[in-house]
Coordinates of C-alpha atoms in Angstrom, one line a residue:
M1 CA 31.1 -50.7 -19.1
T2 CA 35.0 -50.6 -18.3
Q3 CA 36.0 -47.8 -15.8
A4 CA 38.1 -46.1 -18.8
I5 CA 34.7 -46.1 -20.9
A6 CA 33.3 -44.8 -17.6
N7 CA 35.8 -42.2 -17.0
R8 CA 35.2 -40.8 -21.0
L9 CA 31.6 -40.5 -20.0
S10 CA 32.2 -38.7 -17.1
N11 CA 34.9 -36.1 -18.7
F12 CA 32.2 -35.8 -21.4
K13 CA 29.2 -34.9 -19.3
L14 CA 31.3 -32.2 -17.6
L15 CA 32.7 -30.9 -20.9
F16 CA 29.0 -30.7 -22.1
L17 CA 28.0 -29.1 -18.9
F18 CA 31.1 -26.4 -19.3
L19 CA 30.1 -25.8 -22.8
L20 CA 26.4 -25.4 -21.9
T21 CA 27.3 -22.8 -18.8
S22 CA 29.9 -20.9 -21.5
L23 CA 26.9 -20.5 -23.8
S24 CA 24.7 -19.2 -21.5
L25 CA 27.6 -16.4 -20.3
T26 CA 27.5 -15.2 -23.9
A27 CA 24.3 -15.6 -25.1
Q28 CA 24.1 -12.9 -27.7
I29 CA 21.1 -10.4 -27.3
T30 CA 18.9 -10.3 -30.6
E31 CA 18.5 -7.7 -33.2
S32 CA 14.8 -7.1 -32.2
E33 CA 15.7 -6.8 -28.4
V34 CA 17.9 -4.3 -29.2
D35 CA 15.4 -2.5 -31.1
V36 CA 12.9 -2.5 -28.0
L37 CA 15.5 -1.5 -25.7
V38 CA 16.5 1.7 -27.9
E39 CA 13.2 2.6 -28.8
R40 CA 11.7 2.4 -25.3
S41 CA 15.1 4.5 -24.3
L42 CA 14.3 7.3 -26.9
K43 CA 11.1 7.5 -24.9
T44 CA 11.7 7.1 -21.7
F45 CA 14.7 9.7 -21.5
N46 CA 13.7 12.2 -24.4
V47 CA 16.2 11.1 -26.5
P48 CA 15.7 12.4 -30.6
G49 CA 18.5 9.9 -31.9
I50 CA 20.8 7.1 -30.8
A51 CA 23.2 4.5 -32.7
V52 CA 24.1 1.3 -31.4
G53 CA 27.3 -0.8 -32.6
I54 CA 28.2 -4.2 -31.1
V55 CA 31.4 -5.9 -31.7
K56 CA 32.0 -9.4 -30.6
D57 CA 34.9 -11.9 -31.5
G58 CA 36.5 -9.0 -33.7
K59 CA 33.6 -8.6 -36.2
L60 CA 30.8 -5.7 -36.0
I61 CA 27.5 -8.2 -35.3
L62 CA 24.9 -5.1 -35.2
A63 CA 25.3 -1.6 -36.0
K64 CA 22.1 0.5 -36.4
G65 CA 20.4 4.1 -36.0
Y66 CA 17.1 4.6 -34.0
G67 CA 15.4 8.1 -34.2
V68 CA 16.4 11.2 -35.6
T69 CA 19.4 13.4 -36.4
N70 CA 17.1 16.6 -35.7
I71 CA 13.9 17.1 -34.6
K72 CA 13.3 19.8 -37.0
T73 CA 14.4 17.9 -40.2
G74 CA 13.3 14.5 -39.1
Q75 CA 16.3 13.0 -40.9
K76 CA 16.8 9.3 -39.4
V77 CA 19.6 8.1 -37.7
D78 CA 21.7 5.1 -39.4
A79 CA 25.1 3.3 -38.5
N80 CA 26.9 6.0 -40.5
T81 CA 25.5 9.0 -38.6
L82 CA 28.1 10.9 -37.2
F83 CA 28.0 11.9 -33.5
G84 CA 30.6 14.4 -31.5
I85 CA 32.3 11.4 -29.4
A86 CA 33.7 14.2 -27.0
S87 CA 35.7 12.6 -24.5
N88 CA 36.0 9.2 -26.1
S89 CA 38.5 11.3 -28.3
K90 CA 41.0 11.0 -25.3
S91 CA 41.7 7.4 -25.9
F92 CA 43.3 8.6 -29.6
T93 CA 45.1 11.1 -27.7
T94 CA 47.1 8.6 -25.4
A95 CA 47.0 6.4 -28.7
A96 CA 48.8 9.1 -30.5
L97 CA 51.5 9.2 -27.9
A98 CA 51.9 5.5 -27.7
I99 CA 52.9 5.6 -31.3
L100 CA 55.5 8.3 -30.4
V101 CA 56.5 6.3 -27.7
D102 CA 57.2 3.4 -29.9
E103 CA 59.2 5.5 -32.2
G104 CA 61.6 6.6 -29.7
K105 CA 60.7 10.2 -30.0
I106 CA 59.0 10.3 -26.4
S107 CA 58.4 8.6 -23.1
W108 CA 55.9 8.6 -21.0
D109 CA 57.8 9.8 -18.1
D110 CA 59.5 12.9 -19.9
K111 CA 59.1 15.9 -18.4
V112 CA 56.4 18.2 -19.8
T113 CA 58.7 20.9 -19.7
K114 CA 61.1 19.2 -22.1
Y115 CA 58.5 19.8 -25.1
L116 CA 56.6 23.0 -23.7
P117 CA 59.3 25.1 -21.8
E118 CA 56.7 27.3 -20.8
F119 CA 54.5 25.0 -19.3
K120 CA 53.7 25.8 -15.5
M121 CA 51.7 24.5 -12.6
Y122 CA 50.8 25.8 -9.5
N123 CA 54.4 25.5 -7.8
E124 CA 58.0 24.9 -9.1
Y125 CA 58.0 21.3 -7.7
V126 CA 55.0 19.8 -9.4
T127 CA 56.1 22.1 -12.8
N128 CA 59.5 20.4 -12.9
E129 CA 58.1 17.1 -12.0
F130 CA 55.2 16.8 -14.3
T131 CA 55.3 14.3 -17.0
I132 CA 53.4 13.3 -20.2
R133 CA 51.9 10.4 -18.1
D134 CA 50.5 13.1 -15.4
L135 CA 48.7 14.9 -18.5
L136 CA 46.7 11.9 -18.9
T137 CA 46.0 10.5 -15.6
H138 CA 43.6 13.0 -13.5
R139 CA 46.0 13.2 -10.7
S140 CA 47.5 16.7 -11.2
G141 CA 46.2 18.0 -7.9
L142 CA 43.4 20.4 -9.6
G143 CA 40.1 20.0 -8.9
L144 CA 37.3 18.5 -10.9
G145 CA 37.1 20.0 -14.5
A146 CA 39.2 23.3 -13.0
G147 CA 39.8 25.6 -15.8
D148 CA 37.1 24.4 -18.1
L149 CA 35.8 27.8 -18.5
M150 CA 38.9 28.4 -21.0
I151 CA 36.9 25.6 -23.1
W152 CA 33.4 25.8 -22.4
P153 CA 31.0 26.7 -23.5
D154 CA 31.7 27.4 -27.2
G155 CA 31.8 31.0 -28.2
H156 CA 35.2 32.0 -26.2
D157 CA 38.5 33.0 -27.7
F158 CA 40.6 31.1 -25.7
T159 CA 43.5 29.1 -27.1
P160 CA 45.4 26.2 -26.3
K161 CA 48.2 28.7 -25.6
D162 CA 46.5 30.4 -23.5
I163 CA 45.7 27.0 -21.7
V164 CA 49.5 26.5 -21.4
R165 CA 50.0 29.8 -19.6
N166 CA 47.1 30.0 -17.5
I167 CA 47.3 26.8 -15.9
Q168 CA 49.7 27.9 -13.4
Y169 CA 46.8 30.2 -11.6
L170 CA 44.4 27.3 -11.1
K171 CA 45.1 26.4 -7.3
P172 CA 45.2 22.5 -6.2
V173 CA 42.3 20.8 -4.0
S174 CA 44.5 17.7 -3.3
G175 CA 48.2 16.6 -3.2
F176 CA 50.2 16.0 -6.7
R177 CA 49.4 12.3 -7.8
T178 CA 47.3 11.9 -4.5
K179 CA 43.7 12.1 -6.1
Y180 CA 41.9 11.4 -9.1
D181 CA 40.2 14.6 -10.4
Y182 CA 38.8 14.6 -14.1
D183 CA 40.2 17.0 -16.1
N184 CA 40.2 18.1 -19.7
L185 CA 42.8 20.7 -20.1
L186 CA 45.8 18.7 -19.4
Y187 CA 44.7 16.7 -22.7
V188 CA 44.5 19.9 -24.3
I189 CA 48.5 20.6 -23.1
A190 CA 49.1 16.6 -24.4
G191 CA 47.6 17.6 -27.8
E192 CA 50.2 20.3 -27.8
V193 CA 53.2 17.8 -27.2
I194 CA 52.1 15.7 -30.0
E195 CA 52.0 18.9 -32.3
K196 CA 55.5 19.5 -30.8
V197 CA 57.1 16.7 -31.3
S198 CA 55.5 15.0 -34.5
G199 CA 55.1 18.6 -36.5
K200 CA 51.6 17.4 -37.0
S201 CA 48.6 19.5 -35.5
W202 CA 46.8 17.0 -33.3
C203 CA 44.0 16.5 -35.8
D204 CA 46.4 15.8 -38.9
F205 CA 48.4 13.2 -36.7
V206 CA 45.3 11.3 -35.5
E207 CA 43.8 11.5 -39.0
T208 CA 46.8 10.1 -40.9
R209 CA 48.7 7.9 -38.5
I210 CA 45.5 6.5 -36.6
M211 CA 41.9 6.9 -38.5
K212 CA 43.1 6.4 -42.3
P213 CA 45.4 3.3 -41.7
I214 CA 42.7 1.1 -39.4
G215 CA 39.8 2.2 -42.1
I216 CA 38.0 5.0 -40.4
T217 CA 37.7 7.3 -43.3
H218 CA 34.0 8.8 -42.9
S219 CA 34.9 10.5 -39.5
A220 CA 37.1 13.4 -38.6
A221 CA 39.3 14.4 -35.8
S222 CA 36.8 17.6 -35.5
W223 CA 33.7 19.0 -36.7
S224 CA 35.4 21.4 -39.0
R225 CA 37.3 18.4 -41.1
L226 CA 34.4 16.3 -42.1
K227 CA 34.1 16.0 -45.8
D228 CA 30.6 15.3 -45.6
T229 CA 28.4 16.8 -43.1
T230 CA 25.0 15.6 -44.5
N231 CA 24.4 12.8 -42.2
T232 CA 25.4 14.1 -38.7
I233 CA 23.1 14.6 -35.8
V234 CA 22.6 18.0 -34.2
P235 CA 22.7 18.8 -30.5
H236 CA 19.6 19.0 -28.4
V237 CA 19.1 20.1 -24.7
P238 CA 15.7 19.9 -22.6
T239 CA 15.1 23.6 -21.7
D240 CA 11.9 25.1 -20.3
G241 CA 10.0 21.7 -20.7
N242 CA 10.7 21.3 -24.3
L243 CA 13.6 19.6 -26.4
E244 CA 15.5 22.3 -28.0
V245 CA 18.1 22.2 -30.8
I246 CA 21.2 24.1 -29.7
P247 CA 24.5 25.2 -31.6
R248 CA 26.9 22.4 -31.7
Y249 CA 30.4 22.8 -30.2
T250 CA 33.0 23.6 -32.7
N251 CA 36.1 25.1 -31.2
H252 CA 39.6 23.3 -32.5
I253 CA 40.4 24.1 -28.4
F254 CA 38.6 21.0 -27.3
D255 CA 39.9 18.7 -30.0
A256 CA 42.6 16.7 -28.3
A257 CA 40.2 16.1 -25.1
A258 CA 37.0 16.0 -27.2
G259 CA 37.1 16.8 -31.0
L260 CA 36.4 13.5 -32.7
Y261 CA 33.0 13.1 -35.0
A262 CA 32.5 9.5 -35.6
S263 CA 30.0 6.9 -36.2
V264 CA 29.3 3.5 -34.8
N265 CA 30.6 1.6 -38.0
D266 CA 33.8 3.6 -37.9
L267 CA 34.1 3.4 -34.2
S268 CA 33.9 -0.3 -34.4
Q269 CA 36.9 -0.5 -36.2
W270 CA 38.7 1.2 -33.1
L271 CA 37.3 -1.0 -30.8
I272 CA 38.5 -4.2 -32.9
L273 CA 42.1 -2.7 -32.9
Q274 CA 42.0 -2.0 -29.3
M275 CA 41.0 -5.7 -28.5
N276 CA 43.6 -6.8 -30.9
N277 CA 46.4 -5.4 -29.0
G278 CA 47.1 -2.4 -31.7
K279 CA 46.8 -5.0 -34.7
Y280 CA 45.1 -4.2 -37.6
G281 CA 44.5 -5.3 -41.3
D282 CA 46.9 -8.0 -42.7
N283 CA 48.8 -8.4 -39.1
Q284 CA 49.8 -4.4 -39.1
Q285 CA 50.8 -3.1 -35.8
L286 CA 49.5 0.6 -35.0
F287 CA 51.1 0.6 -31.7
S288 CA 53.0 -2.4 -29.8
K289 CA 51.5 -4.3 -27.3
E290 CA 53.9 -3.4 -25.0
Q291 CA 52.1 0.2 -25.3
H292 CA 48.8 -1.4 -25.3
D293 CA 49.3 -2.6 -22.1
E294 CA 50.5 0.6 -21.0
M295 CA 47.3 2.4 -21.9
W296 CA 45.4 -0.3 -20.1
K297 CA 47.2 -0.5 -17.1
P298 CA 46.1 1.2 -13.8
Q299 CA 47.5 4.6 -13.1
T300 CA 44.9 6.2 -10.6
I301 CA 42.6 4.8 -8.5
L302 CA 39.3 5.9 -8.6
P303 CA 36.6 5.6 -5.4
L304 CA 34.2 2.6 -5.2
S305 CA 31.7 4.8 -3.3
N306 CA 28.9 3.1 -5.6
T307 CA 29.5 0.1 -7.7
K308 CA 25.9 -0.8 -8.4
P309 CA 24.7 -2.5 -10.3
Y310 CA 27.4 -4.7 -10.5
K311 CA 29.8 -6.4 -8.1
T312 CA 33.0 -4.2 -8.7
L313 CA 36.2 -4.8 -6.7
F314 CA 38.4 -1.9 -8.3
R315 CA 38.2 1.2 -10.6
N316 CA 41.2 2.7 -11.9
Y317 CA 42.0 5.4 -14.8
G318 CA 44.5 4.1 -17.1
L319 CA 45.7 6.3 -20.1
G320 CA 42.9 7.4 -21.7
W321 CA 40.7 4.3 -20.4
R322 CA 38.5 3.9 -17.6
L323 CA 39.0 0.3 -16.2
E324 CA 37.2 -1.4 -13.5
D325 CA 35.9 -5.0 -12.7
V326 CA 32.5 -6.0 -13.5
N327 CA 31.5 -9.3 -11.9
G328 CA 34.9 -10.6 -12.2
H329 CA 35.6 -9.2 -15.8
L330 CA 37.8 -6.3 -16.9
Q331 CA 35.8 -3.4 -18.4
V332 CA 37.6 -0.9 -20.0
Y333 CA 35.3 2.0 -21.1
H334 CA 34.9 5.7 -21.6
T335 CA 32.1 8.1 -21.7
G336 CA 32.1 11.7 -23.5
G337 CA 29.8 14.7 -23.5
L338 CA 29.3 18.1 -24.9
D339 CA 26.1 20.2 -24.8
G340 CA 23.3 18.1 -26.2
I341 CA 25.5 14.8 -27.1
V342 CA 26.8 11.8 -24.6
T343 CA 28.2 9.1 -26.0
Q344 CA 30.3 5.7 -24.5
T345 CA 32.4 3.3 -25.9
L346 CA 33.2 0.0 -24.1
M347 CA 35.2 -3.2 -24.0
I348 CA 34.9 -6.5 -22.1
P349 CA 38.2 -8.2 -23.4
D350 CA 37.9 -11.4 -22.1
L351 CA 34.3 -11.6 -24.1
Q352 CA 35.8 -10.0 -27.3
L353 CA 32.9 -7.8 -26.5
G354 CA 32.5 -4.3 -27.6
I355 CA 29.8 -1.6 -27.2
I356 CA 28.9 1.9 -28.6
V357 CA 26.1 4.0 -27.8
L358 CA 26.0 7.2 -29.3
T359 CA 23.1 9.8 -28.5
N360 CA 22.3 13.4 -29.1
Q361 CA 20.8 14.7 -26.2
Q362 CA 22.7 15.0 -22.9
N363 CA 21.1 12.6 -20.6
G364 CA 23.5 10.0 -20.2
A365 CA 21.0 7.4 -18.2
A366 CA 20.0 6.6 -21.8
F367 CA 23.3 5.2 -23.0
M368 CA 23.8 3.5 -19.7
A369 CA 20.6 1.9 -19.6
I370 CA 21.6 0.5 -23.4
S371 CA 24.9 -0.7 -22.8
N372 CA 24.3 -2.2 -19.5
T373 CA 21.5 -4.4 -21.0
I374 CA 23.6 -5.2 -23.9
K375 CA 26.5 -6.2 -21.6
D376 CA 24.2 -8.1 -19.3
S377 CA 23.2 -10.6 -22.0
Y378 CA 26.7 -11.6 -22.4
L379 CA 27.7 -11.6 -18.7
G380 CA 24.5 -13.9 -18.2
I381 CA 22.8 -11.3 -16.1
K382 CA 18.6 -11.7 -16.4
N383 CA 16.1 -9.4 -16.1
P384 CA 17.6 -5.9 -14.6
D385 CA 15.5 -3.1 -15.9
H386 CA 18.0 -0.7 -16.4
V387 CA 15.9 1.6 -18.3
T388 CA 13.3 2.0 -15.1
T389 CA 16.0 2.3 -12.3
L390 CA 18.0 4.6 -14.2
S391 CA 14.9 6.7 -15.3
T392 CA 13.7 6.6 -11.4
E393 CA 17.4 7.9 -10.2
R394 CA 17.5 10.6 -12.8
H395 CA 14.2 12.0 -12.0
Q396 CA 15.0 11.6 -8.1
K397 CA 18.2 13.6 -8.8
E398 CA 16.5 16.4 -10.7
D399 CA 13.7 17.0 -8.3
D400 CA 16.0 17.4 -5.6
A401 CA 18.1 19.9 -7.8
D402 CA 14.9 21.5 -8.5
K403 CA 14.0 22.1 -4.7
I404 CA 17.4 23.9 -4.5
T405 CA 17.2 26.1 -7.6
D406 CA 13.2 26.7 -6.9
E407 CA 13.9 27.7 -3.2
V408 CA 16.6 30.2 -4.9
W409 CA 14.3 31.9 -7.6
T410 CA 11.2 31.9 -5.4
I411 CA 13.3 34.2 -2.9
V412 CA 14.7 36.2 -5.9
D413 CA 11.3 36.8 -7.3
K414 CA 9.9 37.6 -3.8
N415 CA 12.6 40.5 -3.7
V416 CA 12.0 41.8 -7.2
K417 CA 8.4 42.4 -5.9
D418 CA 9.3 43.8 -2.7
K419 CA 9.7 47.7 -3.3
S420 CA 10.9 48.3 0.1
I421 CA 14.3 46.5 -1.0
K422 CA 16.6 49.1 -2.7
I423 CA 19.7 48.0 -4.2
D424 CA 22.5 50.7 -4.7
T425 CA 23.6 49.0 -8.3
K426 CA 26.6 51.7 -8.4
K427 CA 28.5 50.1 -5.7
Y428 CA 29.0 46.5 -7.8
I429 CA 29.2 48.2 -11.3
G430 CA 32.9 48.1 -12.5
T431 CA 35.5 45.6 -14.3
Y432 CA 36.8 42.6 -12.4
K433 CA 39.6 40.2 -13.0
D434 CA 40.3 36.6 -12.5
N435 CA 44.1 35.5 -13.4
W436 CA 43.1 32.7 -15.6
F437 CA 39.9 33.3 -17.0
G438 CA 40.2 37.3 -17.8
E439 CA 37.9 40.2 -17.2
V440 CA 34.3 40.2 -16.5
T441 CA 32.0 43.5 -16.5
I442 CA 29.3 44.2 -14.4
Y443 CA 27.0 46.9 -15.8
D444 CA 23.8 48.7 -15.2
K445 CA 21.4 48.5 -18.3
K446 CA 17.8 50.5 -17.5
G447 CA 18.2 50.3 -14.1
K448 CA 19.1 46.6 -13.9
L449 CA 22.5 44.6 -13.1
Y450 CA 24.1 42.4 -16.1
Y451 CA 27.4 40.5 -15.9
T452 CA 29.3 39.7 -19.2
S453 CA 32.5 38.0 -20.0
K454 CA 35.1 39.6 -22.2
R455 CA 36.5 36.3 -23.6
S456 CA 33.4 34.3 -23.3
S457 CA 30.7 36.4 -24.3
R458 CA 27.9 34.0 -24.4
L459 CA 28.3 34.2 -20.9
T460 CA 26.0 37.2 -20.1
G461 CA 23.2 37.7 -18.2
E462 CA 21.0 39.4 -15.7
I463 CA 22.1 39.5 -12.0
F464 CA 19.3 39.7 -9.2
F465 CA 19.6 40.2 -5.5
Y466 CA 19.4 37.3 -3.6
K467 CA 20.4 38.1 0.2
D468 CA 23.1 40.1 2.0
Q469 CA 25.9 40.3 -0.6
N470 CA 25.1 37.5 -2.6
F471 CA 23.2 38.0 -5.8
V472 CA 22.5 35.4 -8.7
V473 CA 23.2 35.8 -12.3
K474 CA 20.6 34.3 -14.8
W475 CA 22.3 33.5 -18.2
N476 CA 20.8 34.4 -21.4
V477 CA 21.2 31.3 -23.2
R478 CA 19.0 29.1 -20.9
S479 CA 20.3 25.9 -22.4
F480 CA 23.4 26.1 -20.2
H481 CA 21.3 25.1 -17.2
A482 CA 24.1 26.6 -15.1
D483 CA 22.5 29.7 -13.5
A484 CA 25.1 30.9 -10.7
H485 CA 25.6 32.7 -7.6
I486 CA 28.1 35.7 -7.2
L487 CA 29.5 36.6 -3.7
F488 CA 30.6 40.1 -3.2
D489 CA 32.9 41.1 -0.8
L490 CA 32.8 45.0 0.0
D491 CA 35.3 47.4 1.0
T492 CA 35.3 50.1 3.7
N493 CA 33.5 52.4 1.4
G494 CA 30.8 50.0 1.0
N495 CA 31.8 49.3 -2.7
A496 CA 32.2 45.7 -4.0
N497 CA 35.8 45.0 -4.5
H498 CA 36.0 41.1 -5.1
F499 CA 33.7 38.2 -5.6
K500 CA 33.6 34.6 -6.2
M501 CA 31.1 32.3 -7.8
K502 CA 29.2 28.9 -7.4
A503 CA 26.7 27.2 -9.6
I504 CA 23.1 27.0 -8.1
S505 CA 22.3 23.7 -9.3
P506 CA 24.3 20.5 -7.9
L507 CA 23.5 19.2 -11.5
T508 CA 25.3 21.8 -13.2
D509 CA 28.0 20.4 -15.5
F510 CA 31.3 20.3 -13.8
S511 CA 32.6 22.2 -16.7
Y512 CA 31.1 25.4 -15.6
D513 CA 33.6 25.5 -13.1
F514 CA 32.3 28.8 -11.4
H515 CA 33.9 28.1 -8.1
D516 CA 37.5 28.3 -9.4
L517 CA 37.0 31.8 -10.1
D518 CA 38.6 34.7 -7.9
F519 CA 37.9 37.9 -9.3
I520 CA 39.2 41.4 -7.8
R521 CA 38.0 44.6 -9.1
I522 CA 40.2 46.5 -11.1
N523 CA 38.1 49.7 -11.9

């Protein structure tokens, strides 16, 4: 054998080994394996219905529904079933702005006041420096979910104009552009910028300039704009040991942050577009590669406090997308949550892999177990049982939270039965006002104290004595899972003149931001 032939054989062996290694890293999970995984997740996490989509190399290779859309009707979930995708909508908002950037109508670093002169933050410097980019990157200085009680729960009468006006009253918890704290309100304001610049509402712009061109025609930018609602999920929440169907969120105020209703079939087009640098159809460009890269460029650093189960060297937020390293691969993703609905869209661009998991119950461990397991099959990671791990972690968190809430309600029940404890309810009765949330009334009803919000009437519940000047409110709508402390201050005459609030359970959704309220008695 000549040396040349030997060298060629050696190179062939190396190539063969490389191909084997590459194939092992992109071994596709089978449909039957996905079936087993999702059915197990439905039972483990008590989720009625799930839809899963897998995109690979520019094609939708799996789209399937499991379980039911509604536990009352038993209608089956399929690949065209529509789910509220919540904050996965944020990437549509940044794409809409990217289109306007491409058209020369705005710049990412234009000041917000250029388009919304009435916009104000907590101080003049931040107001004057606040850019469109700042609206999208969760680095405003405001705390996690600050002001979300203007959009959550549904049933309030706040408008986007109220948010633009009221955000100035929210107090910062960190320096401007120094720290990541997730927000929704600034995406609502970004939607107002889109309307001001384009002359179209956020919904009109997203549907006509994004969804329709790339072939998303069955879905809609908001619940009220769906042409056909016969194949849509309803939200479910575990309440007092039973799964409960609850009213869906329908308010338009949330559209630019969390409005879309979509199916896995339709969302696959969105992920294919994203992984194709904004190209769709016959080499058409929805937004330029330059703007695509801008949206996927790190903007705000996220902490690396818990990187399990993957090796993760960085976490960042881009423009409408989270960006992180997963075992040496860039992962681009987002999640979304409404009452009774949680969802995820995820991409690993260098593998041309996209994963969509949509659920109609608010246990996020279900979508995470499914997407992680599918992802592992392409990363060549063998045998981690994400369903068991995440279920165990979730139960531990719930047990820890239950200990806190049970202790509070045990004391409250004891106080109710203790006839020696006399509460002068007249000291607390009155109307109180917070600068951004508006008025609430504390009133007597047959000798019991009640709380109700003027602008968010579903936030109504009975108030119970806990200890000292600390009371707790138990909301009439039990599916909120958001009972809260009320901490009164008394004036020199012993009457309540001020109070603050704080959620009882550490698992209370961050959008119930009671801790950002500061009520002063007005009568």
